[in-house]
Short mmCIF file of C-alpha atoms in Angstrom, two decimals:
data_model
loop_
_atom_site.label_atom_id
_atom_site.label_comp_id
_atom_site.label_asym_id
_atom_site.label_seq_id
_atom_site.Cartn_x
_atom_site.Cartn_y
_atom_site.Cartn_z
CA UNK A 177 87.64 -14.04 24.60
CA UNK A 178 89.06 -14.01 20.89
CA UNK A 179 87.67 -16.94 18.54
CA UNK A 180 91.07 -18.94 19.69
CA UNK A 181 90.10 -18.74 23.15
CA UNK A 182 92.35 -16.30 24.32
CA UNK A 183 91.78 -13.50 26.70
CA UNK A 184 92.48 -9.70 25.71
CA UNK A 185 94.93 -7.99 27.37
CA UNK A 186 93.21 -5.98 30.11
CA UNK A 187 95.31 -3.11 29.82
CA UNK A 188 97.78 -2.09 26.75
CA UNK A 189 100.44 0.25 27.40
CA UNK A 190 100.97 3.20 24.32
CA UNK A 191 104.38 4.60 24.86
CA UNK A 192 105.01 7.67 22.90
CA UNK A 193 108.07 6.39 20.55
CA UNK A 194 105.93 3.77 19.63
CA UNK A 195 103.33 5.97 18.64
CA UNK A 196 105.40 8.67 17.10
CA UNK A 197 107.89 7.52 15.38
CA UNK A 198 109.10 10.46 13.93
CA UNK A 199 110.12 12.22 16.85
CA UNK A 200 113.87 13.15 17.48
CA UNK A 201 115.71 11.08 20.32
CA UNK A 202 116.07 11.76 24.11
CA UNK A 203 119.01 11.63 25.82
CA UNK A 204 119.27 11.73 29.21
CA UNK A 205 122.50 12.46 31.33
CA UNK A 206 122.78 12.11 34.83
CA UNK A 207 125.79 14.69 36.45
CA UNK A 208 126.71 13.51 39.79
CA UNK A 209 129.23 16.43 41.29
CA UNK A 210 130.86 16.41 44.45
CA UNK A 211 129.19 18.57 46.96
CA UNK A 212 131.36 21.50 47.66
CA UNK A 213 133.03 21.97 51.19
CA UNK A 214 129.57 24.43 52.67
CA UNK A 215 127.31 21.87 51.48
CA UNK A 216 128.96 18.56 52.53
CA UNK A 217 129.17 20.22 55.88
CA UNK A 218 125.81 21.04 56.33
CA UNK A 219 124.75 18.07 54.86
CA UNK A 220 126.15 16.25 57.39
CA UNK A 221 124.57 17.75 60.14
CA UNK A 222 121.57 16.90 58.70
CA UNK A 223 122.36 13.39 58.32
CA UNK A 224 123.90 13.88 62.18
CA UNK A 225 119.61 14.85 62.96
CA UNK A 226 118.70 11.89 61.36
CA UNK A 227 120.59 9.40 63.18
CA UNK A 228 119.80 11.35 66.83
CA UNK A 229 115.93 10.77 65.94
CA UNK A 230 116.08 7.09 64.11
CA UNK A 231 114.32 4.36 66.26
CA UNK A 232 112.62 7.14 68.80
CA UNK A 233 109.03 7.08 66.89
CA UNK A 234 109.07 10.25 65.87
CA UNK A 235 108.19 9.51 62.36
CA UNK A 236 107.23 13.32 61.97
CA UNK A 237 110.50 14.51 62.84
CA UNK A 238 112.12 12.22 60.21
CA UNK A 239 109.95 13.15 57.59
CA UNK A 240 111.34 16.87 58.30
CA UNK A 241 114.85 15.87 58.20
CA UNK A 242 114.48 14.48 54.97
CA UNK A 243 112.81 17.52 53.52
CA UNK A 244 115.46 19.00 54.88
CA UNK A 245 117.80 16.84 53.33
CA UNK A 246 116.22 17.31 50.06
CA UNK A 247 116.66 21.39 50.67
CA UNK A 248 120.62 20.71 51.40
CA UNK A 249 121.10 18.77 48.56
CA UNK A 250 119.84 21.92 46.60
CA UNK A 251 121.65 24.46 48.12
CA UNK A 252 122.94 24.81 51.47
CA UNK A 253 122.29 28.36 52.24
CA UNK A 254 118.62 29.36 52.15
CA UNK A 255 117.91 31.61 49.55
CA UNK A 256 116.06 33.75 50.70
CA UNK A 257 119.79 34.70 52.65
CA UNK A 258 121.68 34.51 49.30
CA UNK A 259 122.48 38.49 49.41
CA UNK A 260 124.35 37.79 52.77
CA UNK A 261 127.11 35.12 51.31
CA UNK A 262 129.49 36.01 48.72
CA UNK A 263 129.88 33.61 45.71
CA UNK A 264 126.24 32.15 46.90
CA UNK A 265 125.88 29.94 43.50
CA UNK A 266 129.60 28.32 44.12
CA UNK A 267 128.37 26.77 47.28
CA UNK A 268 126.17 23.79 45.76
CA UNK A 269 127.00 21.40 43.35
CA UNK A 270 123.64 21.47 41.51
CA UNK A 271 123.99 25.23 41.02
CA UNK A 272 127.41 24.81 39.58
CA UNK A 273 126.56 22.20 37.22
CA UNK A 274 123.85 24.73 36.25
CA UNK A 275 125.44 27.66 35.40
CA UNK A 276 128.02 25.12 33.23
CA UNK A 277 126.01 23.56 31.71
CA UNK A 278 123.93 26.99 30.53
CA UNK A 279 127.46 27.94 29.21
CA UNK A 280 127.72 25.33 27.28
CA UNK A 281 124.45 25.71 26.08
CA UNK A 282 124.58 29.65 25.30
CA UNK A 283 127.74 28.69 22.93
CA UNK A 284 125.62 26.69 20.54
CA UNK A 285 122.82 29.13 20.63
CA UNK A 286 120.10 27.38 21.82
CA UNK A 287 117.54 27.43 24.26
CA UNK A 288 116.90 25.69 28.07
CA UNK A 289 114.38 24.59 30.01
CA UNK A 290 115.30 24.88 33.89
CA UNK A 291 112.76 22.95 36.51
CA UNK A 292 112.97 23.69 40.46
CA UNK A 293 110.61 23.65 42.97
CA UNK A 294 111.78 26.67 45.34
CA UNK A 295 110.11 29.66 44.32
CA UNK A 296 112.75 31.70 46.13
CA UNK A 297 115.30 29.47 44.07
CA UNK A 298 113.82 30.52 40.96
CA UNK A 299 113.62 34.23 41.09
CA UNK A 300 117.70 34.13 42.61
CA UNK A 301 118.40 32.26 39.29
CA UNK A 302 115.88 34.28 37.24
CA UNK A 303 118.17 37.43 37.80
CA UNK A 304 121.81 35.52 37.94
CA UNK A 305 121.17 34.16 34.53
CA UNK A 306 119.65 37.51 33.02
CA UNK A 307 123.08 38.94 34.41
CA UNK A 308 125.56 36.85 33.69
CA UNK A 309 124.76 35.90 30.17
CA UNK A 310 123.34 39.58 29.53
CA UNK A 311 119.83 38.83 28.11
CA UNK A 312 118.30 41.78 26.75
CA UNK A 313 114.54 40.58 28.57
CA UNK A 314 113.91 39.18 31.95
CA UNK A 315 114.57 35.16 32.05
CA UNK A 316 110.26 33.78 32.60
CA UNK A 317 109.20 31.89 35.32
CA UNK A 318 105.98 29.99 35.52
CA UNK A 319 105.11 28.50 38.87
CA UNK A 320 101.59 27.94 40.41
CA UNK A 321 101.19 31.71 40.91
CA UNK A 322 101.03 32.42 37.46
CA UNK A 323 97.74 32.84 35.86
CA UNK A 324 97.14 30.43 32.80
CA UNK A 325 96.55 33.59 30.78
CA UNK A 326 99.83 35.16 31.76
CA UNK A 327 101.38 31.58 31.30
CA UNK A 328 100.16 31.26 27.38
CA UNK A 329 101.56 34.50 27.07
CA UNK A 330 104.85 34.06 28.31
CA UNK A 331 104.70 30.63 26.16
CA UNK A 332 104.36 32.16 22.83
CA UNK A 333 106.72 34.91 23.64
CA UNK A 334 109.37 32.34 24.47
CA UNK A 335 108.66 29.84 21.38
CA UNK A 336 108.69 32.97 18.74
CA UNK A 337 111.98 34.34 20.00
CA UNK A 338 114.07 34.85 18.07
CA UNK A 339 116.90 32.15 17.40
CA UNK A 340 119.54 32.19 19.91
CA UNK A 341 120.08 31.32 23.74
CA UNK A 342 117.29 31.56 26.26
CA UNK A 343 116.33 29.94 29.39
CA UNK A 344 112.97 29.71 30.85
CA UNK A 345 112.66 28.80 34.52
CA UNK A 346 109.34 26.32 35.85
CA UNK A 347 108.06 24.58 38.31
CA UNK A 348 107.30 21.27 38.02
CA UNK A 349 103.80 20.49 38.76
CA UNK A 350 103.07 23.97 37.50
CA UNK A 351 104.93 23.50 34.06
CA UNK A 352 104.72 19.75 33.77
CA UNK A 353 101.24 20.22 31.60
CA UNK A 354 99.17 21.30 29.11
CA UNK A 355 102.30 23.65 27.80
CA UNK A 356 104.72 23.28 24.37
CA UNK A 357 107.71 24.76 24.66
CA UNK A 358 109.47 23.11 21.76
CA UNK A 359 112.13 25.93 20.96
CA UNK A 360 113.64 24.65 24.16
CA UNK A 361 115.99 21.17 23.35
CA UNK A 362 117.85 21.33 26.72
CA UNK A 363 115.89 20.14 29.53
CA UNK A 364 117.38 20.71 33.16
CA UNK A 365 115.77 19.02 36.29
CA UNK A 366 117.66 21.09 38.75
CA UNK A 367 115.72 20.01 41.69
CA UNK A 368 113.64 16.21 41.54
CA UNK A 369 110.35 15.70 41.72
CA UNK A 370 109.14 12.75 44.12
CA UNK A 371 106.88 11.28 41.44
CA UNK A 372 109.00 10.57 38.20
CA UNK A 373 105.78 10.42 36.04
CA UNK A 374 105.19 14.25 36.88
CA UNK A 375 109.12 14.93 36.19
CA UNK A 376 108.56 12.63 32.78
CA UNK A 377 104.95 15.34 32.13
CA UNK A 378 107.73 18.38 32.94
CA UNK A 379 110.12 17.20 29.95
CA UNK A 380 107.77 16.58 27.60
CA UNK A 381 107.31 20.36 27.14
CA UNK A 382 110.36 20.06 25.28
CA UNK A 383 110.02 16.78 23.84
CA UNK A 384 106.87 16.29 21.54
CA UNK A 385 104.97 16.63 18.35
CA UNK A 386 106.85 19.75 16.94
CA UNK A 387 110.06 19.06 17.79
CA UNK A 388 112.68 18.87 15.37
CA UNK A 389 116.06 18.63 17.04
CA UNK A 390 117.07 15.91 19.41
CA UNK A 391 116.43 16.69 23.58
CA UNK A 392 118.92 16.48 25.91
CA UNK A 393 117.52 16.17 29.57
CA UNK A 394 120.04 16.57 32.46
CA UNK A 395 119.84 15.46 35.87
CA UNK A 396 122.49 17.41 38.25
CA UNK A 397 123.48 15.31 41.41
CA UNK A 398 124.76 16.83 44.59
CA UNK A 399 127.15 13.53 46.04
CA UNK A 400 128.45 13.40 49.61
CA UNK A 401 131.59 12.02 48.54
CA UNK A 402 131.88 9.78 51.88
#
């Protein structure tokens, strides 16, 4: 106890602005979008599942669905079938509020972050972006099969590029540590992580010591409109 009698806090919580004052702000935006006419459908069949199996027990079965769920939300088409379906990206809300929002981006010259869990995901968008925006090197991924080596490498080619638009593409628990990518002030969550403290880890590549410009971290929302 202190001399007044008081007990000590038992634990104190540090928060990083409080700590480091110097650091630019955060902003973050959440972008719900209508879900286009493919995904609301299939969405709805999902949800259709879900209320077929609700009060039967099969608690494994509803865990699916909602993974499933979760998938639909991203994109309604598997990727893995994306060469089969013309205008594949126009299809899914989230994807659409991507590719804006990397637009928008590319026209000030500066440089993205882009978070998703499906591998297959990633490498679709890896190539899109490289071709639509014409990058003259391959857009990076880093995802759990990515040596740390190989990772470092791809780090420092990204932060000593040279000014100008870019977009690197992670995974979250793979990318959500140990990594600075502070060239990077646009932060995109395009799929969510179930654990916000590991999303949180994920854009705080962007936003820490070394960071001069102000991070904007968006959160693109696939809504069933009904």
């Amino acid at each position: 106890t202190t001399e007044d009698g008081e007990r000590p806090a038992l634990l104190m919580r540090r928060m990083k602005d409080d700590c480091l004052p110097g650091l630019p702000k955060k902003v973050v935006k959440a972008l719900p979008v209508e879900m286009p006419a493919r995904q609301r459908l299939e969405y709805d069949k999902v949800i259709l599942r879900a209320l077929a199996v609700r009060g039967t027990g099969q608690r494994g079965r509803m865990l699916e669905i909602l993974q499933h769920l979760r998938g639909v939300s991203l994109h309604p088409i598997d990727p893995d079938l994306a060469g089969q379906q013309e205008g594949y990206f126009h299809h899914s809300a989230r994807t659409e509020t991507l590719f804006t929002l990397l637009t928008q981006i590319a026209a000030v010259n500066e440089k993205a972050l882009v978070f998703c869990e499906s591998l297959a995901m990633q490498a679709l968008l890896a190539v899109e972006i490289g071709r639509r925006f014409k990058l003259d090197h391959p857009v990076t991924r880093i995802h759990g099969g990515v040596a740390g080596d190989m990772r470092q490498i791809s780090v420092n080619a990204f932060q000593e590029r040279a000014p100008g638009f870019d977009v690197m593409i992670l995974s979250p628990k793979a990318g959500g540590v140990g990594l600075t990518l502070t060239a990077a002030n646009h932060v995109i969550h395009l799929s969510r992580w179930w654990n916000p403290a590991v999303e949180d880890q994920a854009t705080d590549r962007a936003f820490r010591i070394g960071q001069t410009r102000d991070v904007t971290v968006y959160l693109p929302q696939s809504v069933q409109p009904d």
